[in-house]
PDB file of C-alpha atoms in Angstrom:
ATOM      1  CA  ASP A  95      -0.046   0.345  -0.057  1.00 96.00           C
ATOM      2  CA  ILE A  96       1.348   3.448  -0.788  1.00 97.00           C
ATOM      3  CA  GLN A  97       1.538   5.228   3.228  1.00 98.00           C
ATOM      4  CA  MET A  98       0.668   9.070   2.887  1.00 98.00           C
ATOM      5  CA  THR A  99       1.647  11.158   5.175  1.00 98.00           C
ATOM      6  CA  GLN A 100       0.786  14.382   6.079  1.00 98.00           C
ATOM      7  CA  SER A 101       2.591  17.390   8.216  1.00 98.00           C
ATOM      8  CA  PRO A 102       1.942  18.888  10.268  1.00 97.00           C
ATOM      9  CA  SER A 103      -1.275  17.339  12.192  1.00 97.00           C
ATOM     10  CA  SER A 104      -2.508  20.237  13.980  1.00 97.00           C
ATOM     11  CA  LEU A 105      -1.994  23.568  13.253  1.00 97.00           C
ATOM     12  CA  SER A 106      -3.254  26.793  14.143  1.00 97.00           C
ATOM     13  CA  ALA A 107      -3.435  30.538  12.486  1.00 96.00           C
ATOM     14  CA  SER A 108      -4.911  34.024  12.325  1.00 95.00           C
ATOM     15  CA  VAL A 109      -7.769  35.021   9.291  1.00 96.00           C
ATOM     16  CA  GLY A 110      -6.059  36.098   6.630  1.00 96.00           C
ATOM     17  CA  ASP A 111      -2.551  34.181   7.334  1.00 97.00           C
ATOM     18  CA  ARG A 112      -0.868  32.069   4.367  1.00 97.00           C
ATOM     19  CA  VAL A 113      -1.374  28.159   5.401  1.00 97.00           C
ATOM     20  CA  THR A 114       0.781  25.052   4.032  1.00 98.00           C
ATOM     21  CA  ILE A 115      -0.232  21.311   4.279  1.00 98.00           C
ATOM     22  CA  THR A 116       2.384  18.600   2.781  1.00 98.00           C
ATOM     23  CA  CYS A 117       1.502  15.863   2.165  1.00 98.00           C
ATOM     24  CA  ARG A 118       4.213  13.077   1.137  1.00 98.00           C
ATOM     25  CA  ALA A 119       3.443   9.517  -0.510  1.00 98.00           C
ATOM     26  CA  SER A 120       5.627   6.328   0.383  1.00 98.00           C
ATOM     27  CA  GLN A 121       6.473   5.752  -3.842  1.00 98.00           C
ATOM     28  CA  THR A 122       5.543   8.013  -6.735  1.00 98.00           C
ATOM     29  CA  VAL A 123       1.251   9.108  -7.560  1.00 98.00           C
ATOM     30  CA  SER A 124       1.667  11.404 -10.170  1.00 97.00           C
ATOM     31  CA  THR A 125       0.186  13.754 -10.392  1.00 97.00           C
ATOM     32  CA  TYR A 126      -3.112  11.869  -9.128  1.00 98.00           C
ATOM     33  CA  LEU A 127      -3.545  12.968  -5.661  1.00 98.00           C
ATOM     34  CA  ASN A 128      -5.770  14.697  -4.559  1.00 98.00           C
ATOM     35  CA  TRP A 129      -7.153  17.396  -1.432  1.00 98.00           C
ATOM     36  CA  TYR A 130     -10.696  17.049   0.953  1.00 98.00           C
ATOM     37  CA  GLN A 131     -11.855  19.225   3.219  1.00 98.00           C
ATOM     38  CA  GLN A 132     -13.783  18.316   6.251  1.00 97.00           C
ATOM     39  CA  LYS A 133     -15.728  20.333   8.411  1.00 96.00           C
ATOM     40  CA  PRO A 134     -17.309  18.637  12.051  1.00 94.00           C
ATOM     41  CA  GLY A 135     -20.590  15.913  11.103  1.00 94.00           C
ATOM     42  CA  LYS A 136     -19.703  16.070   7.672  1.00 96.00           C
ATOM     43  CA  ALA A 137     -18.463  14.215   4.401  1.00 97.00           C
ATOM     44  CA  PRO A 138     -15.201  15.168   3.035  1.00 98.00           C
ATOM     45  CA  ASN A 139     -15.620  17.815   0.342  1.00 98.00           C
ATOM     46  CA  LEU A 140     -13.298  17.857  -2.910  1.00 98.00           C
ATOM     47  CA  LEU A 141     -11.189  20.308  -3.222  1.00 98.00           C
ATOM     48  CA  ILE A 142      -8.579  19.614  -5.342  1.00 98.00           C
ATOM     49  CA  TYR A 143      -7.749  16.509  -7.266  1.00 97.00           C
ATOM     50  CA  ALA A 144      -4.669  15.085 -10.091  1.00 97.00           C
ATOM     51  CA  ALA A 145      -2.727  17.714  -7.667  1.00 97.00           C
ATOM     52  CA  SER A 146      -3.686  21.150  -9.269  1.00 98.00           C
ATOM     53  CA  THR A 147      -6.889  21.667 -10.300  1.00 97.00           C
ATOM     54  CA  LEU A 148      -9.891  23.245  -8.264  1.00 97.00           C
ATOM     55  CA  ALA A 149     -12.849  21.701  -8.486  1.00 96.00           C
ATOM     56  CA  ASN A 150     -15.712  23.091  -8.988  1.00 94.00           C
ATOM     57  CA  GLY A 151     -16.923  25.797  -7.406  1.00 96.00           C
ATOM     58  CA  VAL A 152     -14.060  25.754  -4.254  1.00 97.00           C
ATOM     59  CA  PRO A 153     -12.343  29.519  -4.319  1.00 97.00           C
ATOM     60  CA  ALA A 154      -9.664  30.586  -6.028  1.00 97.00           C
ATOM     61  CA  ARG A 155      -7.514  30.897  -2.729  1.00 97.00           C
ATOM     62  CA  PHE A 156      -6.835  26.913  -2.696  1.00 98.00           C
ATOM     63  CA  SER A 157      -4.551  25.630  -5.115  1.00 98.00           C
ATOM     64  CA  GLY A 158      -2.205  22.839  -5.232  1.00 98.00           C
ATOM     65  CA  SER A 159       0.630  21.950  -6.590  1.00 98.00           C
ATOM     66  CA  GLY A 160       3.259  18.737  -6.810  1.00 98.00           C
ATOM     67  CA  SER A 161       3.765  15.418  -8.867  1.00 98.00           C
ATOM     68  CA  GLY A 162       5.859  12.635  -8.285  1.00 98.00           C
ATOM     69  CA  THR A 163       5.841  11.735  -4.396  1.00 98.00           C
ATOM     70  CA  ASP A 164       5.340  15.691  -2.405  1.00 98.00           C
ATOM     71  CA  PHE A 165       2.335  18.167  -3.084  1.00 98.00           C
ATOM     72  CA  THR A 166       1.174  20.787  -1.338  1.00 98.00           C
ATOM     73  CA  LEU A 167      -2.064  22.435  -0.303  1.00 98.00           C
ATOM     74  CA  VAL A 168      -2.529  26.500  -0.067  1.00 98.00           C
ATOM     75  CA  ILE A 169      -4.624  28.570   1.501  1.00 98.00           C
ATOM     76  CA  SER A 170      -3.382  32.128   0.508  1.00 97.00           C
ATOM     77  CA  SER A 171      -5.669  33.617   2.491  1.00 96.00           C
ATOM     78  CA  LEU A 172      -7.441  31.673   4.901  1.00 97.00           C
ATOM     79  CA  GLN A 173     -11.089  32.913   5.459  1.00 96.00           C
ATOM     80  CA  PRO A 174     -13.084  31.630   8.623  1.00 95.00           C
ATOM     81  CA  GLU A 175     -15.520  29.085   6.968  1.00 96.00           C
ATOM     82  CA  ASP A 176     -11.705  27.368   6.381  1.00 97.00           C
ATOM     83  CA  PHE A 177     -11.453  26.118   9.476  1.00 94.00           C
ATOM     84  CA  ALA A 178     -11.511  22.346   8.649  1.00 96.00           C
ATOM     85  CA  VAL A 179      -9.377  19.276   8.047  1.00 97.00           C
ATOM     86  CA  TYR A 180      -7.386  18.254   4.802  1.00 98.00           C
ATOM     87  CA  TYR A 181      -6.556  15.299   3.391  1.00 98.00           C
ATOM     88  CA  CYS A 182      -4.566  13.898   1.040  1.00 98.00           C
ATOM     89  CA  HIS A 183      -5.755  10.909  -1.387  1.00 98.00           C
ATOM     90  CA  GLN A 184      -3.949   8.825  -3.889  1.00 98.00           C
ATOM     91  CA  SER A 185      -5.877   7.600  -6.715  1.00 98.00           C
ATOM     92  CA  TYR A 186      -2.769   6.092  -8.119  1.00 98.00           C
ATOM     93  CA  ASN A 187      -2.581   2.398  -6.742  1.00 96.00           C
ATOM     94  CA  ILE A 188      -5.159   0.457  -5.455  1.00 96.00           C
ATOM     95  CA  PRO A 189      -5.820   0.917  -2.455  1.00 97.00           C
ATOM     96  CA  ARG A 190      -6.109   3.918  -2.895  1.00 98.00           C
ATOM     97  CA  THR A 191      -5.381   5.247   0.763  1.00 98.00           C
ATOM     98  CA  PHE A 192      -5.474   8.444   3.103  1.00 98.00           C
ATOM     99  CA  GLY A 193      -3.168  10.938   4.425  1.00 98.00           C
ATOM    100  CA  GLN A 194      -4.246  11.211   8.621  1.00 97.00           C
ATOM    101  CA  GLY A 195      -5.320  14.693   7.673  1.00 97.00           C
ATOM    102  CA  THR A 196      -3.784  17.909   9.248  1.00 97.00           C
ATOM    103  CA  LYS A 197      -6.574  20.288  11.824  1.00 97.00           C
ATOM    104  CA  VAL A 198      -6.651  23.811  10.417  1.00 97.00           C
ATOM    105  CA  GLU A 199      -6.360  25.855  14.243  1.00 95.00           C
ATOM    106  CA  ILE A 200      -7.739  29.357  14.978  1.00 82.00           C
TER     107      ILE A 200
ATOM    108  CA  VAL B 384     -26.398  13.629  -8.545  1.00 94.00           C
ATOM    109  CA  GLN B 385     -27.392  13.404  -4.572  1.00 96.00           C
ATOM    110  CA  LEU B 386     -26.035  10.052  -2.398  1.00 97.00           C
ATOM    111  CA  GLN B 387     -27.953   9.140   0.760  1.00 97.00           C
ATOM    112  CA  GLU B 388     -26.506   5.890   2.176  1.00 97.00           C
ATOM    113  CA  SER B 389     -28.777   3.644   4.607  1.00 95.00           C
ATOM    114  CA  GLY B 390     -28.047   0.860   6.770  1.00 89.00           C
ATOM    115  CA  PRO B 391     -28.772  -1.026  10.681  1.00 89.00           C
ATOM    116  CA  GLY B 392     -26.798   1.779  12.999  1.00 90.00           C
ATOM    117  CA  LEU B 393     -26.636  -0.786  15.729  1.00 94.00           C
ATOM    118  CA  MET B 394     -25.066  -4.752  14.915  1.00 95.00           C
ATOM    119  CA  ASN B 395     -24.018  -7.106  17.223  1.00 95.00           C
ATOM    120  CA  PRO B 396     -20.692  -8.862  16.816  1.00 95.00           C
ATOM    121  CA  SER B 397     -20.426 -11.422  13.372  1.00 95.00           C
ATOM    122  CA  GLN B 398     -22.914 -10.240  11.718  1.00 96.00           C
ATOM    123  CA  THR B 399     -23.410  -8.725   8.622  1.00 97.00           C
ATOM    124  CA  LEU B 400     -23.483  -5.274   7.768  1.00 97.00           C
ATOM    125  CA  SER B 401     -25.684  -4.449   4.999  1.00 97.00           C
ATOM    126  CA  LEU B 402     -25.872  -0.626   3.190  1.00 98.00           C
ATOM    127  CA  THR B 403     -27.862   0.048   0.772  1.00 98.00           C
ATOM    128  CA  CYS B 404     -26.235   3.526  -1.473  1.00 98.00           C
ATOM    129  CA  SER B 405     -29.199   5.089  -3.038  1.00 98.00           C
ATOM    130  CA  VAL B 406     -28.249   7.649  -6.205  1.00 96.00           C
ATOM    131  CA  SER B 407     -30.790  10.172  -6.977  1.00 95.00           C
ATOM    132  CA  GLY B 408     -30.351  13.342 -10.552  1.00 93.00           C
ATOM    133  CA  GLY B 409     -28.451  10.750 -12.844  1.00 91.00           C
ATOM    134  CA  SER B 410     -28.547   7.116 -13.996  1.00 90.00           C
ATOM    135  CA  ILE B 411     -26.101   5.043 -12.541  1.00 91.00           C
ATOM    136  CA  SER B 412     -25.501   3.855 -15.203  1.00 86.00           C
ATOM    137  CA  SER B 413     -25.135   6.970 -17.686  1.00 82.00           C
ATOM    138  CA  GLY B 414     -21.490   7.846 -17.451  1.00 71.00           C
ATOM    139  CA  SER B 415     -17.889   6.384 -17.641  1.00 81.00           C
ATOM    140  CA  TYR B 416     -18.123   6.263 -13.163  1.00 91.00           C
ATOM    141  CA  TYR B 417     -16.919   4.003 -10.810  1.00 94.00           C
ATOM    142  CA  TRP B 418     -18.517   3.894  -7.105  1.00 96.00           C
ATOM    143  CA  SER B 419     -16.724   3.651  -4.105  1.00 98.00           C
ATOM    144  CA  TRP B 420     -17.636   2.629  -0.548  1.00 98.00           C
ATOM    145  CA  ILE B 421     -15.399   4.484   2.141  1.00 98.00           C
ATOM    146  CA  ARG B 422     -15.176   3.985   6.161  1.00 98.00           C
ATOM    147  CA  GLN B 423     -13.700   6.081   8.937  1.00 98.00           C
ATOM    148  CA  SER B 424     -13.308   6.035  12.536  1.00 95.00           C
ATOM    149  CA  ALA B 425     -11.549   7.634  15.286  1.00 85.00           C
ATOM    150  CA  GLY B 426      -8.870   4.890  15.154  1.00 80.00           C
ATOM    151  CA  LYS B 427      -8.467   4.031  11.439  1.00 81.00           C
ATOM    152  CA  GLY B 428      -9.077   7.802  10.032  1.00 91.00           C
ATOM    153  CA  LEU B 429     -10.370   7.484   6.221  1.00 97.00           C
ATOM    154  CA  GLU B 430     -10.409   3.588   5.209  1.00 97.00           C
ATOM    155  CA  TRP B 431     -11.362   2.945   0.864  1.00 98.00           C
ATOM    156  CA  ILE B 432     -12.433  -0.402   1.390  1.00 98.00           C
ATOM    157  CA  GLY B 433     -14.006  -1.059  -2.833  1.00 97.00           C
ATOM    158  CA  ARG B 434     -14.751   0.301  -5.510  1.00 96.00           C
ATOM    159  CA  LEU B 435     -17.364  -0.914  -8.327  1.00 94.00           C
ATOM    160  CA  TYR B 436     -18.512  -0.082 -12.295  1.00 90.00           C
ATOM    161  CA  THR B 437     -21.573  -0.427 -13.507  1.00 76.00           C
ATOM    162  CA  ASN B 438     -20.844  -3.361 -15.718  1.00 77.00           C
ATOM    163  CA  ASP B 439     -19.847  -5.516 -11.814  1.00 78.00           C
ATOM    164  CA  LEU B 440     -16.264  -4.769 -11.824  1.00 91.00           C
ATOM    165  CA  THR B 441     -14.879  -4.461  -8.965  1.00 94.00           C
ATOM    166  CA  ASP B 442     -11.845  -3.538  -7.210  1.00 95.00           C
ATOM    167  CA  TYR B 443     -11.487  -4.053  -3.304  1.00 96.00           C
ATOM    168  CA  ASN B 444      -9.054  -3.271  -0.118  1.00 97.00           C
ATOM    169  CA  PRO B 445      -6.537  -6.413  -0.089  1.00 96.00           C
ATOM    170  CA  SER B 446      -7.455  -5.666   4.337  1.00 95.00           C
ATOM    171  CA  PHE B 447     -11.021  -5.982   3.532  1.00 91.00           C
ATOM    172  CA  LYS B 448     -11.354  -8.511   0.370  1.00 73.00           C
ATOM    173  CA  SER B 449     -11.958 -11.748   2.458  1.00 87.00           C
ATOM    174  CA  ARG B 450     -15.133 -10.265   3.758  1.00 96.00           C
ATOM    175  CA  VAL B 451     -16.353  -7.555   1.248  1.00 97.00           C
ATOM    176  CA  THR B 452     -18.689  -7.645  -1.495  1.00 96.00           C
ATOM    177  CA  ILE B 453     -20.005  -4.308  -3.588  1.00 96.00           C
ATOM    178  CA  SER B 454     -22.447  -4.643  -6.594  1.00 94.00           C
ATOM    179  CA  VAL B 455     -25.248  -3.022  -7.649  1.00 93.00           C
ATOM    180  CA  ASP B 456     -28.736  -2.555  -8.774  1.00 92.00           C
ATOM    181  CA  THR B 457     -28.688  -0.392 -11.998  1.00 90.00           C
ATOM    182  CA  SER B 458     -32.580  -1.036 -11.503  1.00 92.00           C
ATOM    183  CA  LEU B 459     -33.072   0.609  -8.418  1.00 95.00           C
ATOM    184  CA  ASN B 460     -29.941   2.683  -9.637  1.00 94.00           C
ATOM    185  CA  GLN B 461     -28.284   1.828  -6.011  1.00 95.00           C
ATOM    186  CA  PHE B 462     -25.091  -0.115  -4.876  1.00 96.00           C
ATOM    187  CA  SER B 463     -24.721  -1.589  -1.797  1.00 96.00           C
ATOM    188  CA  LEU B 464     -21.549  -3.194   0.519  1.00 97.00           C
ATOM    189  CA  SER B 465     -21.867  -5.855   1.995  1.00 97.00           C
ATOM    190  CA  LEU B 466     -19.110  -6.354   5.021  1.00 97.00           C
ATOM    191  CA  LYS B 467     -19.361  -9.994   6.799  1.00 97.00           C
ATOM    192  CA  SER B 468     -18.543 -11.081  10.232  1.00 95.00           C
ATOM    193  CA  MET B 469     -18.330  -7.287  12.074  1.00 96.00           C
ATOM    194  CA  THR B 470     -16.475  -6.842  14.986  1.00 95.00           C
ATOM    195  CA  ALA B 471     -15.948  -3.758  17.364  1.00 95.00           C
ATOM    196  CA  ALA B 472     -13.292  -2.595  15.189  1.00 94.00           C
ATOM    197  CA  ASP B 473     -15.372  -2.018  12.196  1.00 95.00           C
ATOM    198  CA  THR B 474     -17.249   0.461  13.943  1.00 96.00           C
ATOM    199  CA  ALA B 475     -17.105   3.042  11.346  1.00 97.00           C
ATOM    200  CA  MET B 476     -19.116   6.126   9.916  1.00 97.00           C
ATOM    201  CA  TYR B 477     -19.138   4.818   6.301  1.00 98.00           C
ATOM    202  CA  TYR B 478     -19.678   6.460   3.140  1.00 98.00           C
ATOM    203  CA  CYS B 479     -20.749   6.186  -0.863  1.00 98.00           C
ATOM    204  CA  ALA B 480     -18.707   8.380  -3.325  1.00 98.00           C
ATOM    205  CA  ARG B 481     -18.509   8.403  -6.983  1.00 97.00           C
ATOM    206  CA  VAL B 482     -15.387   8.365  -7.839  1.00 95.00           C
ATOM    207  CA  GLY B 483     -14.613  11.010 -11.037  1.00 90.00           C
ATOM    208  CA  ARG B 484     -11.706  12.652 -13.031  1.00 85.00           C
ATOM    209  CA  TYR B 485      -8.243  11.504 -12.200  1.00 91.00           C
ATOM    210  CA  GLY B 486      -9.545   9.179  -9.058  1.00 93.00           C
ATOM    211  CA  GLY B 487     -10.684  11.411  -6.311  1.00 96.00           C
ATOM    212  CA  PHE B 488     -14.318  11.354  -4.928  1.00 97.00           C
ATOM    213  CA  ASP B 489     -16.224  14.707  -6.197  1.00 96.00           C
ATOM    214  CA  VAL B 490     -19.926  13.504  -4.900  1.00 97.00           C
ATOM    215  CA  TRP B 491     -20.363  11.688  -1.484  1.00 98.00           C
ATOM    216  CA  GLY B 492     -23.464  10.520   0.607  1.00 98.00           C
ATOM    217  CA  GLN B 493     -24.507  11.965   4.418  1.00 97.00           C
ATOM    218  CA  GLY B 494     -22.005   8.691   5.863  1.00 97.00           C
ATOM    219  CA  THR B 495     -23.674   6.128   8.093  1.00 97.00           C
ATOM    220  CA  MET B 496     -22.761   5.313  11.612  1.00 96.00           C
ATOM    221  CA  VAL B 497     -22.430   1.573  11.863  1.00 97.00           C
ATOM    222  CA  THR B 498     -22.030   0.432  15.553  1.00 96.00           C
ATOM    223  CA  VAL B 499     -20.437  -2.704  16.720  1.00 96.00           C
ATOM    224  CA  SER B 500     -21.258  -3.941  20.203  1.00 93.00           C
ATOM    225  CA  SER B 501     -23.300  -5.949  21.980  1.00 88.00           C
TER     226      SER B 501
END
């Protein structure tokens, strides 16, 4: 299985901050890397697919980059509604696997 | 497209879990989509269980392979998960999801909580 490791596991930030979350795969996933946002009591919501493509309706303050084994999710200016848990997910190999999550807190 | 899971909520150990995901707003057999089951527990985070294509082609996570079956009923526009020999370790929120471009899960159900306890 491909192991997905996110860092940090949690971070504290303020509204307006630039936030960076990283995801490292234990072997290449090419650009088959997706990012999700999950709020309490809700299902995850797809933010970015194919490493850097914004999903429908996702604000442009979110961006993704990377290929191979190292990936980054950036929130350029944190908004109140962005406080949540973020997950990366590889769709390169079976079984699909997820990172452990990064909690973005105030 | 919207997805809605339904299931038992509470189960006894050793029983077989049966969950259904109803698809609305589109036909499950139209388009080139896979359909997946994913679960989330406090201990193991998000776990992919398996996926199905509407010609009954399936892939499963080896962690579940001996216990799991995913099937489709195109006439009812739904797909199902069966997981045998449930234990407390299978207690989790279970989600169904559509697999979009590049394998991202682009549509999710709201999830159904399954608790295994005697």
